[in-house]
mmCIF file of C-alpha atoms in Angstrom:
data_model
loop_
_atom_site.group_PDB
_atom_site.id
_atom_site.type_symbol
_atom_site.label_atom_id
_atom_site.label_comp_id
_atom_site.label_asym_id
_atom_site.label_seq_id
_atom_site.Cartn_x
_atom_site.Cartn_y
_atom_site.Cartn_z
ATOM 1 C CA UNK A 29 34.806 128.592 56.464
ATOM 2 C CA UNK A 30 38.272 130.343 55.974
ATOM 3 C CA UNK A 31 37.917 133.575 58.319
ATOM 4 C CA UNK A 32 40.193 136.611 58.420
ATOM 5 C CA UNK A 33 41.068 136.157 55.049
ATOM 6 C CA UNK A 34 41.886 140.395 54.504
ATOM 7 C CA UNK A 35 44.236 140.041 56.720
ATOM 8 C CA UNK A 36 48.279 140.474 55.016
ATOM 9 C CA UNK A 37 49.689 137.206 56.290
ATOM 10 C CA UNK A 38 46.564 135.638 54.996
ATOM 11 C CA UNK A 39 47.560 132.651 52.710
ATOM 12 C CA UNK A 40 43.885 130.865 52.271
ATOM 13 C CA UNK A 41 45.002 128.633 49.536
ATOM 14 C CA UNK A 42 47.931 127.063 51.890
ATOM 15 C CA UNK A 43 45.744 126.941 54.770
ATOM 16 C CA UNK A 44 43.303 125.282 52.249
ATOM 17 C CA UNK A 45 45.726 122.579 51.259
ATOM 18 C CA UNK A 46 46.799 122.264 55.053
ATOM 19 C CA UNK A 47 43.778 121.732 56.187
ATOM 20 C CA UNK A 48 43.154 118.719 53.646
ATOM 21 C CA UNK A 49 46.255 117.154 54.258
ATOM 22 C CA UNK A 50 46.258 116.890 58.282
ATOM 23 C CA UNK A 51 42.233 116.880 58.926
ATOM 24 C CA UNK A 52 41.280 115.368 55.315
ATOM 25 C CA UNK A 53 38.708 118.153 54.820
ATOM 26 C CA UNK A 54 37.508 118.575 51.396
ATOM 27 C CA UNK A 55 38.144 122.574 51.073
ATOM 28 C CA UNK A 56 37.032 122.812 47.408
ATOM 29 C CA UNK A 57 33.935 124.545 48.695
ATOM 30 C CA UNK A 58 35.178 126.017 51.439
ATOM 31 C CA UNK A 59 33.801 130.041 51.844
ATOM 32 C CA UNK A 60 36.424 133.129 52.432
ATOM 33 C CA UNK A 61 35.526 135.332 54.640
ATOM 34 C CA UNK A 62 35.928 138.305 56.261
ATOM 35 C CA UNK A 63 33.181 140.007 58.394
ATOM 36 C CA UNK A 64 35.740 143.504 58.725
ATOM 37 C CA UNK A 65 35.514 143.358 54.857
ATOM 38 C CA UNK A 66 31.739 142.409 54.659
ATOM 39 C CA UNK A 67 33.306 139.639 52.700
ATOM 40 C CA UNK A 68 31.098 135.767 52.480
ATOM 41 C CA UNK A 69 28.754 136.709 54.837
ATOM 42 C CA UNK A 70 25.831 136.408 52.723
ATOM 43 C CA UNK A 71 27.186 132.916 51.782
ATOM 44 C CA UNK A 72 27.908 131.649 55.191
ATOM 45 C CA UNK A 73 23.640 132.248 56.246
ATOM 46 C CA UNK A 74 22.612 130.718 53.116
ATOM 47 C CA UNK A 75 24.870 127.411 53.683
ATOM 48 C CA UNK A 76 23.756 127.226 57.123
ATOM 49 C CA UNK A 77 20.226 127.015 56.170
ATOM 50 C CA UNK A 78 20.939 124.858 53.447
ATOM 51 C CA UNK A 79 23.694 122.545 54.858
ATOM 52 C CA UNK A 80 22.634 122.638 58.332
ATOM 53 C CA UNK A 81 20.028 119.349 59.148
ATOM 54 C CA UNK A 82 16.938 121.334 60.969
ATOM 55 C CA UNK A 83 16.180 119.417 64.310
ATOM 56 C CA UNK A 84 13.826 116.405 64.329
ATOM 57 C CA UNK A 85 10.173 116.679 65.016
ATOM 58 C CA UNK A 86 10.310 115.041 68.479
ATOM 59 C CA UNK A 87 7.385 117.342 69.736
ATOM 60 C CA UNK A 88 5.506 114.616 71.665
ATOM 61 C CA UNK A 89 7.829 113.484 73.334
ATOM 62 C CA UNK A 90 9.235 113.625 77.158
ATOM 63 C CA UNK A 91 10.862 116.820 77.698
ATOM 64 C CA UNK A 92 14.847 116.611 77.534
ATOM 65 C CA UNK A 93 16.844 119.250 77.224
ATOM 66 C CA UNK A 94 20.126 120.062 77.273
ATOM 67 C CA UNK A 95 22.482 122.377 79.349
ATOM 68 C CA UNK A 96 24.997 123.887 77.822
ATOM 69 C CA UNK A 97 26.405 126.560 79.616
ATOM 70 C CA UNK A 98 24.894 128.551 83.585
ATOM 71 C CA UNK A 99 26.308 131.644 85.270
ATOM 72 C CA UNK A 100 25.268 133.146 88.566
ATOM 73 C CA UNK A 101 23.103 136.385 88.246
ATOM 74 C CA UNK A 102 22.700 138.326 92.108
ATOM 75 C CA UNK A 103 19.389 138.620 91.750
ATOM 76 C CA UNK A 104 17.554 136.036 90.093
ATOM 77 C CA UNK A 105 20.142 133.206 91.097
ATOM 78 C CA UNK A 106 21.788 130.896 88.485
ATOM 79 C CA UNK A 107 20.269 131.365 84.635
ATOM 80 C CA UNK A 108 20.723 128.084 82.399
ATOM 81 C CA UNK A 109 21.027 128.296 79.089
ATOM 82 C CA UNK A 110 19.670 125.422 77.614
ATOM 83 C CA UNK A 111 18.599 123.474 74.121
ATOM 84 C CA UNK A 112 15.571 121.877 73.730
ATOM 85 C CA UNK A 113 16.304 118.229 72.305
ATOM 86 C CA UNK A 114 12.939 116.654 72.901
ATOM 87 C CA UNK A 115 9.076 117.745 73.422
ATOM 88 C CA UNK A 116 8.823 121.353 74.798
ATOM 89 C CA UNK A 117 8.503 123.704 77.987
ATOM 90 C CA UNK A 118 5.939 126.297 79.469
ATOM 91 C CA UNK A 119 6.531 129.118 82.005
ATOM 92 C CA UNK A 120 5.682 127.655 85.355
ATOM 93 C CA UNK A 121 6.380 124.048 84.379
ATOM 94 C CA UNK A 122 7.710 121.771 87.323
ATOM 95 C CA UNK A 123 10.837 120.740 86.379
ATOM 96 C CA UNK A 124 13.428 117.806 87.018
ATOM 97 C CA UNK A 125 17.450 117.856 86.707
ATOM 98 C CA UNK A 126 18.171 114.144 86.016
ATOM 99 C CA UNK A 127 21.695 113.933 87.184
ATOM 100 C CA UNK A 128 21.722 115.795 90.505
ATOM 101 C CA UNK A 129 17.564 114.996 91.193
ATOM 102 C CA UNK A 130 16.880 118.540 92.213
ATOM 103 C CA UNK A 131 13.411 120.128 91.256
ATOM 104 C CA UNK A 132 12.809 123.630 90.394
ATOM 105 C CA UNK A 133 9.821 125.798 88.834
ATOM 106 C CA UNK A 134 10.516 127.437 85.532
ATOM 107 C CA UNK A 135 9.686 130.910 86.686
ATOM 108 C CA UNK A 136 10.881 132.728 83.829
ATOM 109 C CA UNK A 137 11.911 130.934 80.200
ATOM 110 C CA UNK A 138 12.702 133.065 76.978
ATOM 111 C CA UNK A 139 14.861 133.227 73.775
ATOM 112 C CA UNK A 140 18.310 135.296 73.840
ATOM 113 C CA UNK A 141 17.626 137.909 70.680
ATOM 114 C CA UNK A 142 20.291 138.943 71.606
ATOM 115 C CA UNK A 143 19.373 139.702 74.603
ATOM 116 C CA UNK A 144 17.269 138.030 76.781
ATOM 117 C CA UNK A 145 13.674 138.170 75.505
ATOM 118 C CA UNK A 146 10.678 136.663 77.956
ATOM 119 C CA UNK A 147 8.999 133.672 75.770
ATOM 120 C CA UNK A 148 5.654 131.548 77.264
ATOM 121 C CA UNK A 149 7.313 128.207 75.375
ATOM 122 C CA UNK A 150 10.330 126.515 73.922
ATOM 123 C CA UNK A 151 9.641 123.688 71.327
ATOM 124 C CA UNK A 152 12.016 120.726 70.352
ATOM 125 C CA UNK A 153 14.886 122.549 68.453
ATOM 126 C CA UNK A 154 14.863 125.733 70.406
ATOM 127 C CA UNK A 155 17.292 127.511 72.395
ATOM 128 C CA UNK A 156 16.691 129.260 75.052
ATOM 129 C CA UNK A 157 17.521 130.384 78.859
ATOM 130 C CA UNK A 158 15.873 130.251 82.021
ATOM 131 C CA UNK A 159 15.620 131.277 85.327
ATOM 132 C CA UNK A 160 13.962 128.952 88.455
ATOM 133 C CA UNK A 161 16.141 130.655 91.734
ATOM 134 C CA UNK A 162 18.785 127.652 91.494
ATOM 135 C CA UNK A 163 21.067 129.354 94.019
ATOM 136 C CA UNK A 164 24.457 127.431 93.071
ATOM 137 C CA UNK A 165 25.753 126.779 89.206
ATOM 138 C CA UNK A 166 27.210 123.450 91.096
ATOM 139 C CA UNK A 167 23.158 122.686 91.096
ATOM 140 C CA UNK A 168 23.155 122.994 87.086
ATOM 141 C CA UNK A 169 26.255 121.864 86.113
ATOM 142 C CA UNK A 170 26.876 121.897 81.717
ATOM 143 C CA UNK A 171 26.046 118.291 80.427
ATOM 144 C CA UNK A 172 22.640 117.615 82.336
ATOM 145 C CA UNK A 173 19.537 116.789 80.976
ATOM 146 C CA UNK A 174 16.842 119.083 81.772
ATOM 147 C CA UNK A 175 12.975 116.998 82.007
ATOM 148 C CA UNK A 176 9.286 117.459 83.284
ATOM 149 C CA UNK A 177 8.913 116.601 87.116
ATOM 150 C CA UNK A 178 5.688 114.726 86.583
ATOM 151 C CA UNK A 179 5.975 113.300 82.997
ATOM 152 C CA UNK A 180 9.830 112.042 83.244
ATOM 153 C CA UNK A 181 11.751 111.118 80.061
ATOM 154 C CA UNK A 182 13.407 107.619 80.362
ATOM 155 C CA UNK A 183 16.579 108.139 80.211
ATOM 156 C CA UNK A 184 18.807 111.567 80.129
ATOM 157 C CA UNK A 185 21.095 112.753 77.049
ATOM 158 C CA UNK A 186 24.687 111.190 76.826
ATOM 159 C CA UNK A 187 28.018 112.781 77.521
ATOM 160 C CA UNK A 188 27.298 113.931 81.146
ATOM 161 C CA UNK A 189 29.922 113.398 83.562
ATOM 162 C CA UNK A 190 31.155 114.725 87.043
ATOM 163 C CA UNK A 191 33.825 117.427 86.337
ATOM 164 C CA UNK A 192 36.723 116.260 88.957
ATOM 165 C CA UNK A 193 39.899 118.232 90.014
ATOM 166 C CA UNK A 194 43.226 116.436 87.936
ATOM 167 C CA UNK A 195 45.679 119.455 89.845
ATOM 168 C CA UNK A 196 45.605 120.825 93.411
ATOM 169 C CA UNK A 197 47.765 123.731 95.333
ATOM 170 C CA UNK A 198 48.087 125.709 98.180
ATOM 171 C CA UNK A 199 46.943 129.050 98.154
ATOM 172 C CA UNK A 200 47.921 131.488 101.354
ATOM 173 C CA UNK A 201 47.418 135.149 101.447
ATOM 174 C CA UNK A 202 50.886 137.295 101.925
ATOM 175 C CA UNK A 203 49.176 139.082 104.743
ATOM 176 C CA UNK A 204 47.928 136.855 107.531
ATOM 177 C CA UNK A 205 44.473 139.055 108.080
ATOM 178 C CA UNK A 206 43.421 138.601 104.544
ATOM 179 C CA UNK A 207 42.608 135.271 104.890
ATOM 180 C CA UNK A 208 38.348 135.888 105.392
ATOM 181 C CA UNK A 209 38.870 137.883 101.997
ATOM 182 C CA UNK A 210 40.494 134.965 100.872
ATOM 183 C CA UNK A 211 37.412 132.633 101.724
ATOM 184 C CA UNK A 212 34.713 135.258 100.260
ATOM 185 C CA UNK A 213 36.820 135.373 97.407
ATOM 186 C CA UNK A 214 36.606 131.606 96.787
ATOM 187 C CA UNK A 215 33.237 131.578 97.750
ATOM 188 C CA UNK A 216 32.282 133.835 95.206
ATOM 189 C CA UNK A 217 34.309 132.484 92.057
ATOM 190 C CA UNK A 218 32.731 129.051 92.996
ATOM 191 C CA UNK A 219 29.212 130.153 92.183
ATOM 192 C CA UNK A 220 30.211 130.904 88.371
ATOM 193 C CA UNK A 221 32.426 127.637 88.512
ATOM 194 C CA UNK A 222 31.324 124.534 89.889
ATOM 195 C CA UNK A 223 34.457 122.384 88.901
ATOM 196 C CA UNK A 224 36.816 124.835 91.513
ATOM 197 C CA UNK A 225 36.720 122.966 94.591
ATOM 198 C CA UNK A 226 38.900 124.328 98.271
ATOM 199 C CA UNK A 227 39.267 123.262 101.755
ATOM 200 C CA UNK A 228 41.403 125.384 104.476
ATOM 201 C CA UNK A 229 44.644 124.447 104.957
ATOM 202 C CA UNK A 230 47.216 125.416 108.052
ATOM 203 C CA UNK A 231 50.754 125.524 107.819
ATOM 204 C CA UNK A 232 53.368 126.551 110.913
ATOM 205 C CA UNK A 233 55.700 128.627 107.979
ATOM 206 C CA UNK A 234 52.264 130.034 105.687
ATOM 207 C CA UNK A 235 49.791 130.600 108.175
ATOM 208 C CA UNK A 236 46.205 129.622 107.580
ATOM 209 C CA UNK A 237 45.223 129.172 103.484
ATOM 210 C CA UNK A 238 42.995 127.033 101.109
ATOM 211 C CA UNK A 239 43.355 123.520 99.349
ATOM 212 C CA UNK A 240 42.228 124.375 96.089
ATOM 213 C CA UNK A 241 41.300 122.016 93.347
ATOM 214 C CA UNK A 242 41.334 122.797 89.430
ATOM 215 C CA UNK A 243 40.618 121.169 86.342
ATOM 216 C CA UNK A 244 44.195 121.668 85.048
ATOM 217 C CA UNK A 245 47.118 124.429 84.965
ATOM 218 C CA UNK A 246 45.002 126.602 82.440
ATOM 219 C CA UNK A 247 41.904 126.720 85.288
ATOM 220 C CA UNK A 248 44.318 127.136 87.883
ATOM 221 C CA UNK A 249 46.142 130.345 86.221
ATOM 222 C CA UNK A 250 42.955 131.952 85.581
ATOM 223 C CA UNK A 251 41.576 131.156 88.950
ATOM 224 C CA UNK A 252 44.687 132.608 90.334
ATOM 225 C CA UNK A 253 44.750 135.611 88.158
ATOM 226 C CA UNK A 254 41.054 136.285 88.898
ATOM 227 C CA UNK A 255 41.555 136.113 93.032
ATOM 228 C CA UNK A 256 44.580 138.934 92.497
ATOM 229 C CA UNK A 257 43.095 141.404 89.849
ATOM 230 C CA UNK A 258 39.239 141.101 91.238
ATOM 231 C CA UNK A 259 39.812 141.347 94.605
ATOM 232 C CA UNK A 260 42.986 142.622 95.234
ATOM 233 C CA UNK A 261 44.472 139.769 96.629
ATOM 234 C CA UNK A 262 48.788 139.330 97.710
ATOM 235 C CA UNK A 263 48.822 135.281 96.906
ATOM 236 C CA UNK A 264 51.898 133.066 98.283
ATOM 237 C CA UNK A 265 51.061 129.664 95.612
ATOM 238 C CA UNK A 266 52.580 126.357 96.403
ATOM 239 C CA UNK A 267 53.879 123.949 93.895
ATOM 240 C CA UNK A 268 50.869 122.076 91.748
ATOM 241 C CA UNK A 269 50.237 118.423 92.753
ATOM 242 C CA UNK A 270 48.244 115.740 91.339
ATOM 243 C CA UNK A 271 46.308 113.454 92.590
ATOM 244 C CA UNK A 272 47.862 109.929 93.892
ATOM 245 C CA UNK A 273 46.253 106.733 94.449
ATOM 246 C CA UNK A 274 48.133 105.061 97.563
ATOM 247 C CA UNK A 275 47.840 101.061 97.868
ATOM 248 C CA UNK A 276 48.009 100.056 101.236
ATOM 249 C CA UNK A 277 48.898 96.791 103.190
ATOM 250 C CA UNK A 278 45.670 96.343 104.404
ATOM 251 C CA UNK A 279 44.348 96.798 101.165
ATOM 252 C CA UNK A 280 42.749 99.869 101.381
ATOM 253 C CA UNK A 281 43.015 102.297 98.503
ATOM 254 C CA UNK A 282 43.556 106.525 99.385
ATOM 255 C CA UNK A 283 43.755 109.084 97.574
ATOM 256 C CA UNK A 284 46.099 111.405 98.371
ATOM 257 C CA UNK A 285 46.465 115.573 96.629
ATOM 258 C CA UNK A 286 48.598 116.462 99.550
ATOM 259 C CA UNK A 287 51.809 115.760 100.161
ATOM 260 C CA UNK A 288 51.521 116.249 103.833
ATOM 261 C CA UNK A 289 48.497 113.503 104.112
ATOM 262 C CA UNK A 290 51.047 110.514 102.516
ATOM 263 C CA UNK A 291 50.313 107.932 104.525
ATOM 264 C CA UNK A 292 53.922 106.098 106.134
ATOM 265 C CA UNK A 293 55.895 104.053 103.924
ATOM 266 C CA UNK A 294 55.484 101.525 106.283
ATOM 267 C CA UNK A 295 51.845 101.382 105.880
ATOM 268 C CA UNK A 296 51.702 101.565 101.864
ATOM 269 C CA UNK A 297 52.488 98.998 99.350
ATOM 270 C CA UNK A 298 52.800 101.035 96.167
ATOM 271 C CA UNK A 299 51.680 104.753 94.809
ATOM 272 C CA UNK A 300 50.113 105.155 91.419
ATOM 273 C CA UNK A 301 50.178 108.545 89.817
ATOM 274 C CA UNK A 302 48.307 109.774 86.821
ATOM 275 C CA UNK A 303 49.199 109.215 83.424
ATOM 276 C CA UNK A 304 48.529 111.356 80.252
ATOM 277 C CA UNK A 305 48.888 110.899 76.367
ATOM 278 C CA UNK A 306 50.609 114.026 75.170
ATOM 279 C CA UNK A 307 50.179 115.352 71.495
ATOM 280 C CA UNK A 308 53.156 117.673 70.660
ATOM 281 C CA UNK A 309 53.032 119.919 67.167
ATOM 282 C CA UNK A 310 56.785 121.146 66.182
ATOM 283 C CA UNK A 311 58.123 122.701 63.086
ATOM 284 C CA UNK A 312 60.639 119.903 62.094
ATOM 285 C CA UNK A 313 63.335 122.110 62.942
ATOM 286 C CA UNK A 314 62.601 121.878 67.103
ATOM 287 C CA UNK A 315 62.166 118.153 66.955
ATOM 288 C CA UNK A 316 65.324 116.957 69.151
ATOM 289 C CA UNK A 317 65.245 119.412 72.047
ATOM 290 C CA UNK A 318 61.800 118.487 72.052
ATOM 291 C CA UNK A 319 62.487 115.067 72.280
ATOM 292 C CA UNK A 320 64.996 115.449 75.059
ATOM 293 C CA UNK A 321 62.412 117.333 76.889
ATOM 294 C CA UNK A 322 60.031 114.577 77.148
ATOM 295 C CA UNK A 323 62.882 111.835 78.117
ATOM 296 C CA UNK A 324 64.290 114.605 80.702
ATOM 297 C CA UNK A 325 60.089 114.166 82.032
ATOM 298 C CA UNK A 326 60.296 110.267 82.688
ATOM 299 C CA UNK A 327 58.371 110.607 78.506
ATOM 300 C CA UNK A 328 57.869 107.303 77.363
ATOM 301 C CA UNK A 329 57.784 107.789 73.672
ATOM 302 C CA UNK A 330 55.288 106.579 71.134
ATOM 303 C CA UNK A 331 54.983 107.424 67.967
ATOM 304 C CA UNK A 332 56.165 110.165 65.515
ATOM 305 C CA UNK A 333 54.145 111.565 62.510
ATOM 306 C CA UNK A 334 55.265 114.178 59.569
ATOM 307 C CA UNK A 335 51.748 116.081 59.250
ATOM 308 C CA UNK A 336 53.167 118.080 56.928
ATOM 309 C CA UNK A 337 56.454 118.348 54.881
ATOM 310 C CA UNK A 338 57.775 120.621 57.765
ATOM 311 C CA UNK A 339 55.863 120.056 60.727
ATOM 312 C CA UNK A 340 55.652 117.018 63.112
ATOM 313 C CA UNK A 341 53.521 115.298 65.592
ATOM 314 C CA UNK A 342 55.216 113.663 68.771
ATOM 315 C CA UNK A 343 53.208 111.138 71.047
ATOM 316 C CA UNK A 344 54.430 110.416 74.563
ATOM 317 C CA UNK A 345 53.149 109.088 77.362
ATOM 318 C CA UNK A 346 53.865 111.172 80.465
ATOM 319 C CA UNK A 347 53.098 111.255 84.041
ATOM 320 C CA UNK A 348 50.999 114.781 84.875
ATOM 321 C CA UNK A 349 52.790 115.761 87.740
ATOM 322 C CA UNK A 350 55.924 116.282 85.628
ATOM 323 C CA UNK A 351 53.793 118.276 82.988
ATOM 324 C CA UNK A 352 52.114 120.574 86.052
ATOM 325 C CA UNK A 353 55.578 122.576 86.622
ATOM 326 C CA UNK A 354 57.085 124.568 84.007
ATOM 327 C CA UNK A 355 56.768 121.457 80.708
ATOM 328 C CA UNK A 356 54.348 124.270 78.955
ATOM 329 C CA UNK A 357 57.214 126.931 79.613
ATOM 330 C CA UNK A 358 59.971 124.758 78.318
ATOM 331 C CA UNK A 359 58.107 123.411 75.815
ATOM 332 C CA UNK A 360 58.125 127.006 74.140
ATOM 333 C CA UNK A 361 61.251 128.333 75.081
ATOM 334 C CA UNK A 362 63.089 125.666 73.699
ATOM 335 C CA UNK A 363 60.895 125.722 70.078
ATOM 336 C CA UNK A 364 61.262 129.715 70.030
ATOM 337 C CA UNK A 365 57.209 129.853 70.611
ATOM 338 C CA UNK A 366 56.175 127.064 67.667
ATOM 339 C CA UNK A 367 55.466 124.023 69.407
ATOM 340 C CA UNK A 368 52.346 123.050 70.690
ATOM 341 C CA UNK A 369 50.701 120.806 72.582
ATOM 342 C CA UNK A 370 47.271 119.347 73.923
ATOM 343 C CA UNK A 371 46.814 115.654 76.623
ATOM 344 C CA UNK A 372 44.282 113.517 77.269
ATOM 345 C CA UNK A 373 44.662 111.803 81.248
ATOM 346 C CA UNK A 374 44.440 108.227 80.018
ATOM 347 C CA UNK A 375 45.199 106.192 83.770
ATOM 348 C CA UNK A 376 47.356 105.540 86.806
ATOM 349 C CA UNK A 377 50.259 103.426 86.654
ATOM 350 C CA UNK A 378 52.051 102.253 89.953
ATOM 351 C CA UNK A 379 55.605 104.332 89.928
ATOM 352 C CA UNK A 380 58.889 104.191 92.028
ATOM 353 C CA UNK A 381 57.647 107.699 94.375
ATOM 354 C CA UNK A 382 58.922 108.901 97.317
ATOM 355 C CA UNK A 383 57.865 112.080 99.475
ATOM 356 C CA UNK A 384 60.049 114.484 99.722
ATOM 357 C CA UNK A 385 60.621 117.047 102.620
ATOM 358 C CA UNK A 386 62.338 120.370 102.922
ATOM 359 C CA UNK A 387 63.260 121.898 106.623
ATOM 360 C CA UNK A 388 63.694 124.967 107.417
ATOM 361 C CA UNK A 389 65.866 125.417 110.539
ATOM 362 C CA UNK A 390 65.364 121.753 111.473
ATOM 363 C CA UNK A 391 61.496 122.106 111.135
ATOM 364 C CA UNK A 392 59.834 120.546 108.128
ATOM 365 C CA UNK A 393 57.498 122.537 106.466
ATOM 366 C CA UNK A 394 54.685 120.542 105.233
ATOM 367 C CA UNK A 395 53.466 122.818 102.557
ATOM 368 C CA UNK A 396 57.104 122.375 100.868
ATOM 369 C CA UNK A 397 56.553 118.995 100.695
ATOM 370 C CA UNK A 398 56.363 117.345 97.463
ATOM 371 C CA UNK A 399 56.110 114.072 96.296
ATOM 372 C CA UNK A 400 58.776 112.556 93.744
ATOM 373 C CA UNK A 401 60.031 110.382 91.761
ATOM 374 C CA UNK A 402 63.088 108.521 93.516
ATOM 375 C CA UNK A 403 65.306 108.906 90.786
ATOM 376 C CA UNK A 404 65.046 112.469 91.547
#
């Protein structure tokens, strides 16, 4: 579907060609659309019901089903959205998450119509929502596989995994007496997001503060914006970290997100830090200051593609704690807003790192401390 087609910079039959040159879409059948205009609507719900495969008959089956998105409601506790892949479920049915073991009763199931809309059962092929007082959306995380507590399916539905923190940082409230507010704050955005993870955190220059954990810089801005707009929060925000993996001479293995916790150089044989594969999209014209950005990042480069006659694909491989700081910034200043960019964390790799320290009056303040490269 081509969408916003009324719109004056529209140019559907380049985007058409685009598209089958860099994806290798067939767009000869492609629909144009525009639902201000009222325009390919009608076409759209007919090739939906005629393209679309409808689900398999798997009625009599074990129960699976699978979450796909959970947010926290105040009064009836966490409500799961859900598909049903496999067999079906009642109101009132015992139920089973297969990754995290927990058991609930399906108190209330229904249909979303588009609101919420009470239903007594959800076949295979059905979408639906329901309630069961889960108190945290940690307990129902996206990805599991939903089953019957007393007639268990074998196995669960692929593609679930743990979400884990990739970037951590110090967040300390400006005034010292805000820090509870702080903690309720946290609290709080943690029941609609299971992947933000904190600890508290002292500091002799901050004062007392929180450890956070996010899923990358994206996650961390909102997080961050969220805290100051919601609640009204005055944030001090150290410098984003990674994870490192710390060898040590008796052959233990840490891992370390803060600087401060490095164990003595004495005591560790090498440090391996994170790795990503980084996809960068430039009109042709941008192509060497991007280049000299990823070299100026410790960039190992890869491979270059023409996608089209005037844009370009660049493929590096670059550590993440030098794309946590300002490489997003940079990376559109220096291609007046045209470049993009999207990474994939593919590995550790044991790197030359040393831990860096910055005193103030003598004193070194540990929540300054970062942890860098030794050529710089």
């Amino acid at each position: 579907v081509l969408n916003k087609i009324d719109l004056p910079g529209a140019e559907p039959d380049r985007i058409a060609q685009e598209i089958e040159e860099i994806i290798g879409l067939d767009c000869s059948n492609a629909i144009r659309c525009s639902a201000k205009e009222g325009i390919g609507i009608i076409e759209i719900l007919d090739a939906i019901v005629t393209k679309v495969p409808p689900p398999k008959d798997t009625l009599k089956n074990p129960l699976r089903a699978l979450i796909f998105d959970s947010y926290y409601d105040a009064y009836r506790g966490v409500i799961v959205y859900f598909r049903v892949i496999d067999g079906s479920i009642r109101k009132g049915d015992k139920i089973c998450f297969m990754a995290n073991k927990k058991e609930y009763v399906a108190d209330e199931i229904g249909v979303l119509s588009p609101n919420q809309m009470e239903a007594d059962e959800l076949h295979a092929g059905e979408v639906g929502y329901l309630s069961a007082s889960i108190r945290s959306v940690a307990d129902a995380r996206v990805g599991d596989t939903i089953t019957h507590f007393a007639k268990r399916a074998e196995s669960a539905l692929p593609g679930y995994s743990e979400a884990t923190p990739m970037v951590f940082c110090g967040l300390f409230p400006l005034e010292a007496d805000q820090f509870e507010e702080l903690r309720e704050a946290l609290g709080r955005l943690q029941l609609n997001d299971a992947a933000l993870k904190f600890e508290p955190e002292s500091s002799s220059a901050m004062g007392f503060g929180f450890r956070c954990g996010f899923l990358g810089l994206l996650h961390m801005e909102i997080v961050q914006e969220r805290l100051e707009r919601e609640y009204n929060l005055n944030l001090i925000i150290t410098a984003p970290s990674v994870v490192y993996r710390v060898n040590c001479s008796n052959n233990e293995t840490v891992e370390c997100s803060n600087p401060s916790l490095l164990p003595e150089p004495g005591k560790r044989r090498s440090i391996e830090e994170p790795y990503v594969k980084i996809e960068l999209l430039t009109p042709k014209d941008y192509i060497g200051p991007i280049m000299e950005l990823g070299q100026e990042r410790r960039g190992e480069f890869k491979e270059m593609n023409y996608i089209t006659e005037n844009r370009a694909k660049l493929t590096y491989m670059l550590p993440l704690a030098e794309m946590v700081g300002d490489f997003f910034d940079q990376l559109k200043s220096r291609s007046k807003g045209y470049a993009s960019m999207e990474y994939s964390v593919v590995g550790y790799r044991v790197s030359d790192l040393v831990k860096l320290d910055i005193q103030i009056n003598g004193e070194p303040v540990e929540a300054l401390s970062t942890i860098v490269h030794k050529e710089k």
